[in-house]
Coordinates of C-alpha atoms in Angstrom, one line a residue:
Chain A
M1 CA -0.3 0.0 0.0
D2 CA 1.4 3.4 -1.0
I3 CA 1.5 5.4 2.1
P4 CA 1.0 9.3 1.3
D5 CA 3.4 12.0 2.9
L6 CA 1.6 13.3 5.6
T7 CA 4.0 15.2 7.1
H8 CA 3.6 18.7 5.7
M9 CA -0.2 18.2 6.2
D10 CA -2.3 20.5 8.3
D11 CA -2.0 19.3 11.2
T12 CA -5.0 21.1 12.7
A13 CA -8.2 19.0 12.8
S14 CA -11.4 20.8 12.9
D15 CA -14.5 19.9 15.0
G16 CA -16.5 18.9 12.4
A17 CA -15.4 16.4 9.7
L18 CA -11.6 15.1 10.2
D19 CA -9.4 16.8 7.8
V20 CA -7.8 15.1 4.8
S21 CA -4.7 14.2 6.8
L22 CA -6.6 11.9 9.4
G23 CA -9.5 10.5 6.9
A24 CA -6.0 9.1 5.1
I25 CA -5.1 7.7 8.5
E26 CA -8.3 6.6 8.9
G27 CA -8.7 5.0 5.5
Q28 CA -5.5 3.2 6.1
L29 CA -6.8 1.7 9.6
A30 CA -10.2 0.7 8.0
G31 CA -7.7 -1.2 5.8
L32 CA -6.1 -3.8 8.3
R33 CA -8.5 -6.3 8.9
P34 CA -8.2 -7.8 12.6
A35 CA -7.0 -11.5 12.9
R36 CA -8.6 -13.8 12.9
L37 CA -9.7 -16.2 15.2
S38 CA -7.3 -19.4 15.4
E39 CA -9.0 -22.9 15.1
G40 CA -7.9 -23.3 18.7
L41 CA -9.3 -20.5 20.0
L42 CA -12.5 -21.0 18.4
D43 CA -12.8 -24.6 19.9
R44 CA -12.2 -23.1 23.5
L45 CA -14.5 -20.2 22.7
E46 CA -17.2 -22.6 21.4
A47 CA -16.7 -25.6 24.0
G48 CA -16.6 -23.1 26.5
L49 CA -20.3 -21.6 25.2
N50 CA -21.4 -25.0 24.9
R51 CA -20.1 -26.0 28.2
A52 CA -21.9 -23.2 29.9
A53 CA -25.2 -24.5 28.5
V54 CA -24.5 -27.9 30.0
V55 CA -24.0 -26.1 33.7
D56 CA -27.1 -24.6 33.0
Q57 CA -29.4 -27.3 31.7
V58 CA -28.4 -29.8 33.9
D59 CA -31.4 -31.4 35.4
A60 CA -30.8 -30.2 39.0
P61 CA -33.2 -27.4 40.0
E62 CA -30.5 -25.7 41.5
A63 CA -27.3 -26.5 39.9
Q64 CA -24.8 -24.4 41.4
V65 CA -21.2 -23.3 40.5
I66 CA -18.6 -23.5 43.4
E67 CA -15.4 -21.1 43.4
F68 CA -12.9 -22.4 44.2
P69 CA -11.2 -20.0 47.1
Q70 CA -8.3 -18.7 45.0
R71 CA -9.4 -17.9 41.0
Q72 CA -6.1 -18.5 38.8
R73 CA -5.8 -15.7 36.2
R74 CA -4.1 -17.7 34.1
A75 CA -5.0 -18.4 30.2
W76 CA -6.3 -22.0 31.6
S77 CA -8.1 -20.6 34.6
S78 CA -11.1 -20.0 33.5
W79 CA -11.2 -23.2 32.0
W80 CA -10.2 -25.3 34.6
G81 CA -13.4 -23.3 36.3
A82 CA -15.5 -24.1 33.5
A83 CA -14.3 -28.0 33.6
A84 CA -14.8 -28.1 37.3
A85 CA -18.7 -26.6 36.8
V86 CA -19.7 -29.3 34.2
A87 CA -17.8 -31.8 36.5
L88 CA -19.9 -30.5 39.5
G89 CA -23.0 -30.4 37.7
G90 CA -22.7 -34.0 35.5
A91 CA -22.2 -35.6 38.9
A92 CA -25.1 -33.6 40.4
A93 CA -26.7 -34.6 37.8
L94 CA -26.3 -38.7 38.1
W95 CA -27.9 -37.9 41.5
L96 CA -31.0 -36.4 40.6
P97 CA -33.9 -37.6 39.5
Q98 CA -35.2 -37.4 36.2
R99 CA -36.9 -33.9 35.8
E100 CA -40.3 -35.7 34.7
S101 CA -40.2 -38.3 37.6
P102 CA -42.9 -38.0 40.1
A103 CA -41.5 -37.7 42.9
V104 CA -39.9 -33.9 41.8
A105 CA -43.4 -33.2 40.3
A106 CA -44.8 -33.6 43.6
T107 CA -42.6 -31.7 45.3
R108 CA -42.8 -29.3 43.2
A109 CA -46.9 -29.0 42.6
H110 CA -47.0 -29.0 46.6
P111 CA -43.9 -27.2 48.1
A112 CA -45.6 -26.2 51.3
S113 CA -46.2 -30.2 51.9
S114 CA -43.0 -31.0 52.0
A115 CA -41.1 -28.0 52.5
P116 CA -37.8 -29.6 54.0
V117 CA -37.0 -31.9 51.2
A118 CA -38.1 -28.8 48.6
S119 CA -36.0 -27.0 50.0
A120 CA -33.0 -28.8 49.8
A121 CA -33.6 -30.6 46.5
G122 CA -30.4 -29.5 44.5
K123 CA -28.8 -28.1 47.0
V124 CA -25.1 -28.3 46.6
V125 CA -23.1 -26.9 49.8
A126 CA -19.5 -25.8 50.0
A127 CA -18.2 -28.2 52.9
G128 CA -14.4 -27.9 52.4
Y129 CA -11.4 -26.7 50.7
G130 CA -8.1 -28.3 50.9
R131 CA -4.5 -27.6 49.5
D132 CA -1.7 -29.9 49.0
V133 CA 1.9 -29.5 47.9
R134 CA 2.2 -32.0 45.1
E135 CA 5.4 -31.6 43.4
A136 CA 8.0 -29.0 44.2
S137 CA 11.3 -28.7 41.9
D138 CA 14.3 -26.8 42.0
E139 CA 15.0 -25.1 38.5
G140 CA 18.5 -23.2 39.3
I141 CA 19.4 -20.1 39.7
V142 CA 17.8 -17.4 37.3
L143 CA 19.2 -13.3 37.0
Q144 CA 16.3 -10.8 37.9
G145 CA 17.3 -7.7 37.7
Q146 CA 20.9 -8.5 37.9
V147 CA 20.1 -10.3 41.2
P148 CA 20.5 -14.5 41.1
H149 CA 17.5 -15.7 42.2
R150 CA 16.4 -19.5 42.6
R151 CA 13.7 -20.5 41.0
V152 CA 11.2 -23.2 42.7
R153 CA 8.4 -24.7 40.9
V154 CA 5.5 -25.6 43.1
V155 CA 2.7 -27.6 41.7
Y156 CA -0.3 -27.3 44.3
M157 CA -3.5 -29.0 44.2
D158 CA -6.4 -27.2 44.9
R159 CA -9.5 -29.3 46.3
V160 CA -13.4 -28.0 46.5
V161 CA -15.3 -30.6 48.7
V162 CA -19.0 -30.2 48.5
T163 CA -22.1 -32.2 49.8
N164 CA -25.4 -32.4 47.8
A165 CA -28.7 -32.9 49.0
Q166 CA -28.3 -36.2 49.4
G167 CA -25.2 -35.6 52.1
E168 CA -23.0 -37.2 49.7
K169 CA -19.7 -35.5 49.1
I170 CA -18.4 -34.7 45.8
E171 CA -14.6 -33.6 45.3
V172 CA -13.3 -31.4 42.9
E173 CA -9.5 -31.1 42.3
R174 CA -7.9 -28.7 40.3
P175 CA -4.0 -28.6 39.9
R176 CA -2.0 -25.3 40.4
V177 CA 1.4 -24.1 39.4
E178 CA 3.3 -21.4 41.0
W179 CA 7.2 -20.7 40.6
L180 CA 8.8 -19.2 43.6
L181 CA 12.2 -16.9 43.2
I182 CA 14.1 -16.5 45.9
P183 CA 16.9 -14.8 46.2
E184 CA 20.1 -16.6 46.3
K185 CA 23.1 -15.5 48.7
M186 CA 26.5 -14.4 47.0
D187 CA 29.9 -14.5 48.3
Chain B
M1 CA -31.2 -41.0 30.2
K2 CA -29.6 -38.4 28.6
T3 CA -25.7 -37.7 29.3
S4 CA -25.3 -34.0 30.6
H5 CA -23.4 -33.5 27.3
E6 CA -26.3 -34.6 25.5
H7 CA -28.1 -31.9 27.1
G8 CA -26.3 -29.3 26.6
R9 CA -26.0 -29.8 23.0
Q10 CA -29.3 -29.9 22.4
A11 CA -30.1 -26.8 25.2
A12 CA -27.1 -24.8 23.1
D13 CA -29.0 -25.1 20.1
P14 CA -32.4 -22.7 21.1
H15 CA -30.1 -19.9 22.2
A16 CA -27.4 -20.0 19.5
P17 CA -27.6 -17.7 16.4
Q18 CA -28.5 -18.3 13.5
G19 CA -25.4 -21.1 11.6
G20 CA -24.4 -21.9 15.4
W21 CA -21.7 -20.5 17.7
R22 CA -19.2 -21.4 15.9
G23 CA -19.9 -19.6 12.5
W24 CA -20.9 -16.5 14.5
L25 CA -17.8 -16.5 16.3
A26 CA -15.9 -17.1 13.2
D27 CA -17.6 -13.5 12.1
K28 CA -18.0 -11.7 15.2
G29 CA -14.9 -12.8 17.0
P30 CA -11.9 -11.5 15.4
K31 CA -13.2 -7.8 16.4
L32 CA -14.2 -8.7 19.5
L33 CA -11.0 -10.5 20.5
L34 CA -9.1 -6.9 18.9
F35 CA -11.0 -4.7 21.2
A36 CA -10.3 -8.1 23.8
R37 CA -6.5 -7.6 22.9
Q38 CA -6.9 -3.5 22.9
Q39 CA -8.0 -3.4 26.7
T40 CA -5.9 -6.0 28.2
R41 CA -2.2 -6.9 28.9
S42 CA -1.2 -10.0 27.4
E43 CA -2.8 -12.2 25.1
A44 CA -3.8 -14.7 27.5
D45 CA -5.8 -12.3 29.5
A46 CA -7.6 -11.2 26.3
E47 CA -8.8 -14.9 25.3
D48 CA -9.8 -15.2 29.0
V49 CA -11.8 -12.5 29.1
L50 CA -13.2 -12.6 25.6
Q51 CA -14.1 -16.4 26.9
E52 CA -15.7 -15.0 30.5
A53 CA -17.9 -12.4 28.3
L54 CA -19.4 -15.1 26.0
V55 CA -19.7 -17.2 28.6
K56 CA -21.8 -14.4 30.9
L57 CA -23.8 -13.2 27.8
L58 CA -24.9 -16.6 27.6
G59 CA -25.6 -17.1 30.9
K60 CA -28.0 -14.1 31.0
I61 CA -30.0 -14.9 28.0
E62 CA -30.4 -18.3 29.1
A63 CA -31.4 -16.8 32.0
G64 CA -34.3 -14.6 30.5
E65 CA -32.2 -11.6 31.7
F66 CA -31.2 -10.6 28.9
V67 CA -32.9 -7.3 27.3
G68 CA -32.9 -7.3 23.7
G69 CA -32.3 -9.6 20.3
E70 CA -29.1 -10.9 18.8
E71 CA -28.7 -7.2 17.9
A72 CA -27.9 -6.6 21.2
W73 CA -25.4 -9.1 22.3
M74 CA -22.4 -6.8 20.7
P75 CA -22.9 -4.1 22.5
Y76 CA -23.3 -5.5 25.9
L77 CA -19.8 -7.8 25.1
Y78 CA -18.0 -4.9 24.4
T79 CA -19.5 -3.4 27.8
A80 CA -18.4 -7.1 29.5
I81 CA -15.0 -7.0 28.1
R82 CA -14.4 -3.6 29.4
R83 CA -15.2 -4.8 32.2
L84 CA -13.8 -7.5 32.6
A85 CA -10.3 -6.6 31.8
I86 CA -10.6 -3.8 34.2
D87 CA -11.3 -5.9 36.4
A88 CA -8.1 -8.7 35.4
G89 CA -5.8 -5.6 35.3
R90 CA -7.0 -5.4 39.1
R91 CA -5.9 -8.8 39.7
D92 CA -2.8 -8.4 38.1
D93 CA -1.8 -5.2 39.7
R94 CA -2.5 -6.9 43.2
R95 CA -0.4 -9.9 42.4
R96 CA 2.3 -7.7 41.2
R97 CA 2.7 -6.3 44.5
R98 CA 2.5 -9.2 46.8
E99 CA 5.6 -10.6 44.4
E100 CA 8.3 -8.5 44.0
S101 CA 8.7 -10.7 40.8
V102 CA 7.5 -13.1 38.5
V103 CA 9.2 -14.6 36.0
E104 CA 6.1 -16.1 34.6
D105 CA 4.3 -13.2 34.0
E106 CA 7.3 -11.5 31.8
A107 CA 7.2 -14.7 29.8
L108 CA 3.5 -13.7 29.4
V109 CA 4.0 -10.1 28.3
G110 CA 6.0 -11.0 25.5
Q111 CA 3.8 -13.0 23.8
G112 CA 2.2 -10.3 22.9
D113 CA 4.6 -9.6 19.3
E114 CA 3.4 -13.1 18.7
H115 CA 0.1 -12.5 17.7
P116 CA -0.5 -9.8 15.4
W117 CA -3.7 -7.7 16.0
F118 CA -4.4 -8.0 12.3
D119 CA -3.9 -9.8 9.3
S120 CA -1.2 -9.2 6.8
E121 CA -3.6 -9.7 3.6
G122 CA -4.8 -6.5 2.0
S123 CA -2.3 -4.3 3.5
D124 CA 1.8 -4.1 3.3
D125 CA 3.5 -5.6 6.1
E126 CA 5.5 -2.6 7.3
T127 CA 2.2 -0.5 7.1
R128 CA 0.0 -3.0 9.2
E129 CA 3.5 -2.9 11.8
L130 CA 3.4 0.3 12.3
L131 CA -0.1 1.3 12.0
E132 CA -0.2 -1.6 14.8
A133 CA 2.4 -0.6 16.9
G134 CA 1.5 2.9 17.3
L135 CA -2.3 1.6 18.0
K136 CA -0.5 -0.4 21.0
E137 CA 1.7 2.8 22.4
L138 CA -1.8 5.3 22.0
P139 CA -3.0 5.8 25.1
A140 CA -5.7 3.2 26.2
K141 CA -8.4 5.7 25.9
F142 CA -7.8 6.7 22.6
A143 CA -6.7 3.3 21.0
E144 CA -10.6 2.4 22.7
V145 CA -12.3 4.8 21.0
I146 CA -10.5 4.2 17.6
V147 CA -10.9 0.2 17.9
M148 CA -14.4 0.3 18.3
K149 CA -15.2 3.4 15.7
I150 CA -13.2 2.0 12.7
W151 CA -13.5 -1.7 13.5
N152 CA -17.0 -2.2 15.2
D153 CA -18.7 0.3 13.6
K154 CA -19.9 2.5 16.5
T155 CA -20.9 5.7 16.4
F156 CA -20.0 8.0 18.7
A157 CA -23.0 8.1 20.5
E158 CA -22.8 4.3 20.8
I159 CA -19.1 4.1 21.9
G160 CA -20.0 7.3 24.5
E161 CA -22.6 4.9 25.9
A162 CA -20.8 1.5 25.8
L163 CA -17.6 3.6 27.7
E164 CA -19.5 5.7 29.9
I165 CA -18.2 9.3 28.2
S166 CA -19.9 11.9 26.3
Q167 CA -20.5 11.8 22.6
N168 CA -18.0 14.6 22.3
T169 CA -15.6 13.5 24.3
A170 CA -15.6 10.1 22.6
A171 CA -15.5 12.2 18.9
S172 CA -12.2 14.3 20.4
R173 CA -10.5 10.9 21.7
Y174 CA -10.8 9.5 18.2
R175 CA -9.2 12.9 16.6
Y176 CA -6.2 13.0 19.2
G177 CA -5.4 9.2 18.5
L178 CA -5.6 9.2 14.6
E179 CA -3.5 12.6 15.3
A180 CA -0.9 10.6 17.3
L181 CA -0.9 7.9 14.8
R182 CA -0.5 10.3 12.2
R183 CA 2.9 11.7 13.8
K184 CA 4.0 8.4 14.1
L185 CA 3.5 7.4 10.3
G186 CA 4.7 10.9 9.2
S187 CA 8.0 10.7 11.9
A188 CA 8.3 6.6 10.4
R189 CA 8.6 8.4 6.9
R190 CA 10.9 11.3 8.3
K191 CA 13.5 8.6 9.5
G192 CA 12.9 6.1 6.0
D193 CA 11.5 3.2 7.6
L194 CA 8.4 3.5 4.9

């Protein structure tokens, strides 16, 4: 594309329409096409939308997503969250009765007569959180701002335990990696 | 008994746009990702934020809480992306304060260079790279208006609404941003880069 010489043109943009030189820049920008999504990202986004729908549509009347106490911010963080939610929702679906089963229909039709059951139906309650160190490895010395640091890779396993309406415990685990930098003494 | 996966496939269809999510994402995704890239500090954050915004949208649609039809999805997504990007930025800041040095973060920041914001087709690479670099260097408040105006066909009124600024402010930022880009191009021409 031929770039017009813009340097000698009037720098003043009026309050109304853009002047010619700004219009040229605008035209050049408009000629750029935002990069297409990679197949991998398309897969990920599409699967994310489908999984979100799974969680929403699981037969559990009140399927709930239990957040881990500390969210990760890495690229795969929301992915793990979604995966955990799906696993949780899927597991809950196995324990809960079919949508049209007589028992559930009766509960919905007469909530007052079976209040204790109805209020507990489909509830998934957090029963505990945990975190274990699964693995730690020394990755040697790295320079950080001209200061030597020892880099240690630590793999944690975060764990959430929930209890469903039947009192059964469901455990969901999520691995997490952190790198620790420890200043190293120099002689 | 159907598996939850089967339920999910069936359930996604009623709310999916014509042609399915994949087709919609292939069409709208590049614009949304460009906006997310401009709003965040790394490619990973941009992709996370985009995904979270989409999942939020679907959640609202399925809960019956979304006001408007498919034509209202994009404005909602821009607002959601912007808010999620602000949240992600705050989390980053807190994390950085807690940790004096994070090797991993440095690696992530560098990843931006491997993901060009624009396709090279239809424009010469030097110009594209220069404009892209200029856009990335612009203060975010100028760049976001340019991105929304040029690649998302928003009016200044719509941009103002999405960014919670006045229409005139949006127009001024657009003009200042273009002027800054023009200066950058002019400077490159003088140096012989172009």
